[in-house]
Amino acid sequence: MALTASDVDRFEASRPRLEALAYRLLGSASEAEDAVQDTFLRWQAADVGRIEVPAAWLTKVLTNLCLNQLTSARARRETYVGQWLPEPLLAGDPMLGPAETAEQRESVSYAVLTLLERLTPSERAVYVLREAFGYPHREIARILDITEAAGQQILHRAKKHIADGRARAEIDEAAARRIVDEFLAAATSGRTEPLVRLLTQDAVSIGDGGGKVPARAKAFEGALAVAKFMRGLFKPGEAKRALVGGSPEVYATTANGGPAVVAVVDGRVVGVMCLEVTAEGIAAFRNQVNPDKLARATRRWAATDHGEPLLNAF
């Protein structure tokens, strides 16, 4: 049955919410866009006049598409080259979705998106629907075809897995900028000690190159090891410039609601470093350099005013 203009408008009104939901479920902006488009195709094929609550119908269809995608994604990530990290979203990206509550902001943080990879598909779906979008247990049960009691048990397990990860300190944009400024000053000082002082003792650094850009398969662990890596990373070198196509301009910004460093060459984002900050210091660096996962960041970068770079690296 052909959709009317009104039917298309109803779907488009739901698109931002659906994309934000799919991104949290999949950890990939490109896959989220595909899932939402598949949802539209099912909306197009449905007898929409008989759908009593379109928003609920669309949410159920999208969630189940994402569950299928997560199941196949787990198998693909077993053969992924090196570490797998989510696709970062820069400040202001509409796919970040709702951010009114601490739970909503935490659900899209880079640290939590990484921790969500520990969950089963059903745990991830229940956690996201409840914590990020505030769906009542009754509606979650309808979406996933489970009982309310089962949904509550799944949520309890999911929250425990997330809580077992490092607690994230919520900081404002000004504080995030100060942290990035301090880190860059220490990283470019040529000395290890200033970096060590900014880190927690069990700090880690993880890189995702997807087999397309060199990134260490094993994380750097411990303040000293991470500090030495960061000092070397910001040390100028012709090989580094050749690898990324020039001398990157480095900016302080936010990604997924947290402090981040963005490296840009000729308008192309070549790296996003997300910092996980706790009360004790910087606990983790998650460095996305896989070009396939930076295309959206590059588009977002081109559409926003980001001021002057803090430095030219390499």
Short mmCIF file of C-alpha atoms in Angstrom, two decimals:
data_model
loop_
_atom_site.label_atom_id
_atom_site.label_comp_id
_atom_site.label_asym_id
_atom_site.label_seq_id
_atom_site.Cartn_x
_atom_site.Cartn_y
_atom_site.Cartn_z
CA MET A 1 0.00 0.00 0.00
CA ALA A 2 1.44 3.38 -1.03
CA LEU A 3 2.24 5.80 1.76
CA THR A 4 0.56 9.16 1.84
CA ALA A 5 2.52 12.34 2.46
CA SER A 6 1.10 12.31 5.98
CA ASP A 7 2.40 8.77 6.55
CA VAL A 8 5.87 9.80 5.41
CA ASP A 9 5.75 12.87 7.66
CA ARG A 10 4.84 10.71 10.65
CA PHE A 11 7.85 8.51 10.03
CA GLU A 12 10.19 11.46 9.52
CA ALA A 13 8.99 12.97 12.80
CA SER A 14 10.15 9.77 14.51
CA ARG A 15 13.46 9.48 12.64
CA PRO A 16 15.65 11.43 15.12
CA ARG A 17 14.45 9.30 18.05
CA LEU A 18 14.85 6.10 16.06
CA GLU A 19 18.38 7.01 14.97
CA ALA A 20 19.38 7.87 18.55
CA LEU A 21 17.97 4.55 19.75
CA ALA A 22 19.66 2.55 16.99
CA TYR A 23 23.01 4.23 17.62
CA ARG A 24 22.94 3.28 21.29
CA LEU A 25 21.97 -0.27 20.42
CA LEU A 26 24.59 -0.75 17.70
CA GLY A 27 27.44 1.64 18.57
CA SER A 28 27.69 2.57 14.89
CA ALA A 29 26.16 5.62 13.22
CA SER A 30 26.27 4.09 9.76
CA GLU A 31 24.62 0.87 10.92
CA ALA A 32 22.04 2.92 12.83
CA GLU A 33 21.14 4.81 9.66
CA ASP A 34 20.75 1.52 7.79
CA ALA A 35 18.52 0.09 10.53
CA VAL A 36 16.27 3.15 10.45
CA GLN A 37 16.03 2.93 6.66
CA ASP A 38 15.05 -0.75 6.94
CA THR A 39 12.40 0.30 9.45
CA PHE A 40 11.04 2.80 6.92
CA LEU A 41 10.81 0.04 4.30
CA ARG A 42 8.70 -2.02 6.70
CA TRP A 43 6.57 1.04 7.45
CA GLN A 44 6.13 1.48 3.72
CA ALA A 45 5.00 -2.13 3.32
CA ALA A 46 2.60 -2.08 6.30
CA ASP A 47 -1.07 -1.19 6.41
CA VAL A 48 -0.30 1.93 8.43
CA GLY A 49 -3.96 2.85 8.76
CA ARG A 50 -4.39 -0.12 11.10
CA ILE A 51 -1.42 0.75 13.31
CA GLU A 52 -2.89 2.30 16.44
CA VAL A 53 0.31 3.72 17.96
CA PRO A 54 2.86 4.37 15.19
CA ALA A 55 5.67 5.36 17.58
CA ALA A 56 5.37 2.08 19.49
CA TRP A 57 5.18 0.05 16.27
CA LEU A 58 8.27 1.74 14.83
CA THR A 59 10.22 1.26 18.06
CA LYS A 60 9.39 -2.44 18.15
CA VAL A 61 10.37 -2.98 14.52
CA LEU A 62 13.62 -1.02 14.87
CA THR A 63 14.62 -2.70 18.13
CA ASN A 64 14.15 -6.17 16.69
CA LEU A 65 16.11 -5.23 13.56
CA CYS A 66 18.93 -4.04 15.82
CA LEU A 67 18.78 -7.25 17.87
CA ASN A 68 19.28 -9.26 14.69
CA GLN A 69 22.13 -6.94 13.70
CA LEU A 70 23.78 -7.29 17.11
CA THR A 71 23.73 -11.06 16.88
CA SER A 72 25.56 -11.02 13.54
CA ALA A 73 27.82 -8.17 14.69
CA ARG A 74 29.13 -10.25 17.60
CA ALA A 75 30.32 -12.86 15.11
CA ARG A 76 31.92 -10.21 12.85
CA ARG A 77 33.75 -8.59 15.75
CA GLU A 78 35.42 -11.88 16.60
CA THR A 79 37.33 -11.53 13.32
CA TYR A 80 37.78 -7.74 13.54
CA VAL A 81 41.39 -6.63 13.18
CA GLY A 82 42.59 -5.29 16.53
CA GLN A 83 40.41 -3.59 19.14
CA TRP A 84 36.81 -2.66 18.29
CA LEU A 85 35.51 0.70 19.51
CA PRO A 86 32.21 2.48 18.83
CA GLU A 87 31.85 5.19 16.21
CA PRO A 88 32.28 8.57 17.99
CA LEU A 89 29.75 11.37 17.61
CA LEU A 90 30.97 14.94 17.92
CA ALA A 91 29.24 17.65 19.97
CA GLY A 92 25.80 18.62 18.67
CA ASP A 93 25.25 15.56 16.51
CA PRO A 94 21.47 14.90 16.56
CA MET A 95 22.09 11.16 16.79
CA LEU A 96 23.29 11.69 20.37
CA GLY A 97 19.61 11.94 21.24
CA PRO A 98 18.07 12.96 24.57
CA ALA A 99 20.42 14.40 27.19
CA GLU A 100 18.13 15.82 29.86
CA THR A 101 18.99 13.30 32.59
CA ALA A 102 22.25 11.86 33.89
CA GLU A 103 21.11 8.40 32.76
CA GLN A 104 20.52 9.62 29.21
CA ARG A 105 23.88 11.32 29.03
CA GLU A 106 25.67 8.32 30.48
CA SER A 107 23.98 5.91 28.05
CA VAL A 108 25.65 7.60 25.08
CA SER A 109 29.04 8.25 26.70
CA TYR A 110 31.93 6.59 24.91
CA ALA A 111 32.88 4.68 28.05
CA VAL A 112 29.42 3.18 28.49
CA LEU A 113 29.00 2.42 24.78
CA THR A 114 32.21 0.43 25.05
CA LEU A 115 30.95 -1.35 28.17
CA LEU A 116 27.68 -2.19 26.40
CA GLU A 117 29.69 -4.54 24.21
CA ARG A 118 29.88 -6.84 27.23
CA LEU A 119 26.11 -7.31 27.24
CA THR A 120 23.99 -9.80 25.38
CA PRO A 121 21.73 -8.27 22.71
CA SER A 122 18.67 -8.55 24.97
CA GLU A 123 20.51 -6.99 27.93
CA ARG A 124 21.65 -4.12 25.74
CA ALA A 125 18.15 -3.54 24.39
CA VAL A 126 16.52 -3.50 27.83
CA TYR A 127 19.22 -1.24 29.26
CA VAL A 128 18.97 1.29 26.42
CA LEU A 129 15.18 1.34 26.29
CA ARG A 130 14.93 1.85 30.04
CA GLU A 131 17.93 4.03 30.92
CA ALA A 132 18.20 6.19 27.80
CA PHE A 133 14.57 6.49 26.76
CA GLY A 134 12.66 5.83 29.97
CA TYR A 135 10.34 3.18 28.58
CA PRO A 136 8.24 1.53 31.31
CA HIS A 137 8.84 -2.15 31.94
CA ARG A 138 5.43 -3.04 30.52
CA GLU A 139 6.25 -1.45 27.17
CA ILE A 140 9.74 -2.97 27.08
CA ALA A 141 8.12 -6.36 27.59
CA ARG A 142 5.82 -5.74 24.61
CA ILE A 143 8.69 -4.57 22.39
CA LEU A 144 10.85 -7.61 23.17
CA ASP A 145 8.05 -10.17 23.61
CA ILE A 146 9.08 -11.04 27.15
CA THR A 147 7.41 -10.79 30.54
CA GLU A 148 7.79 -7.72 32.73
CA ALA A 149 9.52 -9.83 35.38
CA ALA A 150 12.02 -11.12 32.82
CA GLY A 151 12.68 -7.59 31.62
CA GLN A 152 13.40 -6.41 35.17
CA GLN A 153 15.80 -9.31 35.74
CA ILE A 154 17.58 -8.56 32.45
CA LEU A 155 17.90 -4.89 33.40
CA HIS A 156 19.36 -5.83 36.79
CA ARG A 157 22.02 -7.99 35.10
CA ALA A 158 22.81 -5.32 32.53
CA LYS A 159 23.21 -2.56 35.13
CA LYS A 160 25.50 -4.81 37.17
CA HIS A 161 27.74 -5.38 34.13
CA ILE A 162 27.86 -1.63 33.50
CA ALA A 163 28.50 -0.83 37.17
CA ASP A 164 31.40 -3.28 37.17
CA GLY A 165 33.12 -0.92 34.73
CA ARG A 166 34.72 2.31 35.87
CA ALA A 167 32.37 4.99 37.18
CA ARG A 168 32.39 8.06 34.97
CA ALA A 169 32.60 11.55 36.41
CA GLU A 170 30.11 13.92 34.81
CA ILE A 171 31.83 17.19 33.91
CA ASP A 172 30.72 20.33 32.12
CA GLU A 173 32.11 21.59 28.81
CA ALA A 174 34.45 24.12 30.43
CA ALA A 175 35.96 21.46 32.70
CA ALA A 176 36.32 19.11 29.74
CA ARG A 177 38.24 21.80 27.84
CA ARG A 178 40.58 22.37 30.80
CA ILE A 179 41.32 18.66 31.03
CA VAL A 180 42.12 18.45 27.33
CA ASP A 181 44.32 21.57 27.53
CA GLU A 182 46.27 20.10 30.45
CA PHE A 183 46.64 16.77 28.68
CA LEU A 184 47.90 18.31 25.43
CA ALA A 185 50.36 20.51 27.28
CA ALA A 186 51.73 17.46 29.08
CA ALA A 187 51.72 15.26 25.96
CA THR A 188 53.73 17.80 23.96
CA SER A 189 56.17 18.66 26.75
CA GLY A 190 58.50 15.83 25.73
CA ARG A 191 58.47 14.54 29.31
CA THR A 192 56.68 11.58 30.83
CA GLU A 193 56.23 12.86 34.39
CA PRO A 194 53.59 15.56 33.67
CA LEU A 195 51.47 12.96 31.88
CA VAL A 196 51.76 10.41 34.65
CA ARG A 197 50.45 12.98 37.15
CA LEU A 198 47.26 13.42 35.08
CA LEU A 199 46.50 9.69 34.89
CA THR A 200 45.07 7.13 37.27
CA GLN A 201 47.49 4.37 38.20
CA ASP A 202 45.48 1.81 36.18
CA ALA A 203 44.92 4.05 33.15
CA VAL A 204 44.52 2.37 29.76
CA SER A 205 44.81 3.43 26.13
CA ILE A 206 42.93 1.57 23.40
CA GLY A 207 43.08 2.20 19.66
CA ASP A 208 40.79 1.09 16.83
CA GLY A 209 42.36 1.19 13.39
CA GLY A 210 40.19 -1.51 11.86
CA GLY A 211 43.21 -2.93 10.06
CA LYS A 212 43.34 0.20 7.89
CA VAL A 213 45.42 2.45 10.14
CA PRO A 214 48.12 1.08 12.47
CA ALA A 215 46.81 0.63 16.00
CA ARG A 216 48.20 -1.63 18.70
CA ALA A 217 46.11 -4.79 19.05
CA LYS A 218 46.66 -4.87 22.82
CA ALA A 219 45.79 -1.95 25.08
CA PHE A 220 48.49 0.00 26.88
CA GLU A 221 47.94 -0.50 30.60
CA GLY A 222 49.20 1.46 33.59
CA ALA A 223 50.01 5.14 33.98
CA LEU A 224 53.65 4.87 32.95
CA ALA A 225 52.99 2.77 29.83
CA VAL A 226 50.15 5.06 28.73
CA ALA A 227 52.22 8.19 29.38
CA LYS A 228 55.13 6.87 27.31
CA PHE A 229 52.77 6.01 24.46
CA MET A 230 51.15 9.44 24.51
CA ARG A 231 54.52 11.19 24.61
CA GLY A 232 55.60 9.22 21.55
CA LEU A 233 52.28 9.77 19.79
CA PHE A 234 52.67 13.55 19.87
CA LYS A 235 56.36 13.51 18.96
CA PRO A 236 56.86 14.93 15.44
CA GLY A 237 57.83 12.50 12.70
CA GLU A 238 57.80 12.36 8.92
CA ALA A 239 56.39 8.83 8.89
CA LYS A 240 53.39 9.97 10.93
CA ARG A 241 52.71 12.87 8.59
CA ALA A 242 52.92 10.55 5.59
CA LEU A 243 50.51 8.12 7.24
CA VAL A 244 47.70 10.67 7.73
CA GLY A 245 48.46 12.84 4.70
CA GLY A 246 49.89 15.87 6.43
CA SER A 247 50.40 17.60 9.76
CA PRO A 248 47.14 17.30 11.74
CA GLU A 249 45.51 20.27 13.37
CA VAL A 250 44.51 19.32 16.90
CA TYR A 251 41.37 20.65 18.58
CA ALA A 252 39.73 20.26 21.97
CA THR A 253 36.05 19.36 21.77
CA THR A 254 33.50 16.93 23.16
CA ALA A 255 32.48 13.59 21.72
CA ASN A 256 29.63 11.53 23.12
CA GLY A 257 29.29 14.12 25.86
CA GLY A 258 32.84 13.79 27.18
CA PRO A 259 36.19 15.52 26.62
CA ALA A 260 37.86 14.64 23.34
CA VAL A 261 40.79 15.53 21.12
CA VAL A 262 40.12 15.71 17.38
CA ALA A 263 42.88 15.55 14.76
CA VAL A 264 42.04 17.06 11.35
CA VAL A 265 43.98 17.08 8.08
CA ASP A 266 42.63 19.29 5.26
CA GLY A 267 39.15 19.22 6.74
CA ARG A 268 39.16 15.44 7.19
CA VAL A 269 38.90 14.02 10.71
CA VAL A 270 41.70 11.47 11.00
CA GLY A 271 41.36 10.67 14.68
CA VAL A 272 39.09 11.17 17.68
CA MET A 273 40.56 10.54 21.13
CA CYS A 274 37.90 10.20 23.82
CA LEU A 275 39.06 10.75 27.41
CA GLU A 276 37.39 8.99 30.32
CA VAL A 277 37.76 11.18 33.38
CA THR A 278 37.27 10.12 36.99
CA ALA A 279 37.80 11.97 40.27
CA GLU A 280 41.29 10.41 40.43
CA GLY A 281 42.35 11.53 36.95
CA ILE A 282 42.18 10.42 33.33
CA ALA A 283 41.37 6.72 33.44
CA ALA A 284 41.17 5.83 29.75
CA PHE A 285 41.93 7.03 26.25
CA ARG A 286 39.85 5.45 23.50
CA ASN A 287 41.30 6.39 20.16
CA GLN A 288 39.24 5.98 17.00
CA VAL A 289 41.37 6.15 13.85
CA ASN A 290 39.50 3.73 11.60
CA PRO A 291 38.54 5.96 8.63
CA ASP A 292 35.30 4.02 8.11
CA LYS A 293 34.16 5.19 11.54
CA LEU A 294 35.14 8.83 11.05
CA ALA A 295 33.11 9.75 7.96
CA ARG A 296 30.18 11.11 9.97
CA ALA A 297 32.56 13.02 12.25
CA THR A 298 34.13 14.62 9.17
CA ARG A 299 30.71 15.70 7.87
CA ARG A 300 29.79 17.09 11.27
CA TRP A 301 33.13 18.90 11.51
CA ALA A 302 32.60 20.58 8.14
CA ALA A 303 29.18 21.83 9.22
CA THR A 304 30.25 23.46 12.50
CA ASP A 305 32.43 26.32 13.73
CA HIS A 306 35.30 24.88 15.75
CA GLY A 307 37.63 27.84 16.19
CA GLU A 308 41.40 27.74 15.94
CA PRO A 309 43.43 24.57 16.50
CA LEU A 310 45.32 24.26 19.77
CA LEU A 311 48.37 22.92 18.00
CA ASN A 312 49.72 21.27 14.87
CA ALA A 313 50.81 17.74 15.69
CA PHE A 314 53.63 15.71 14.16
#
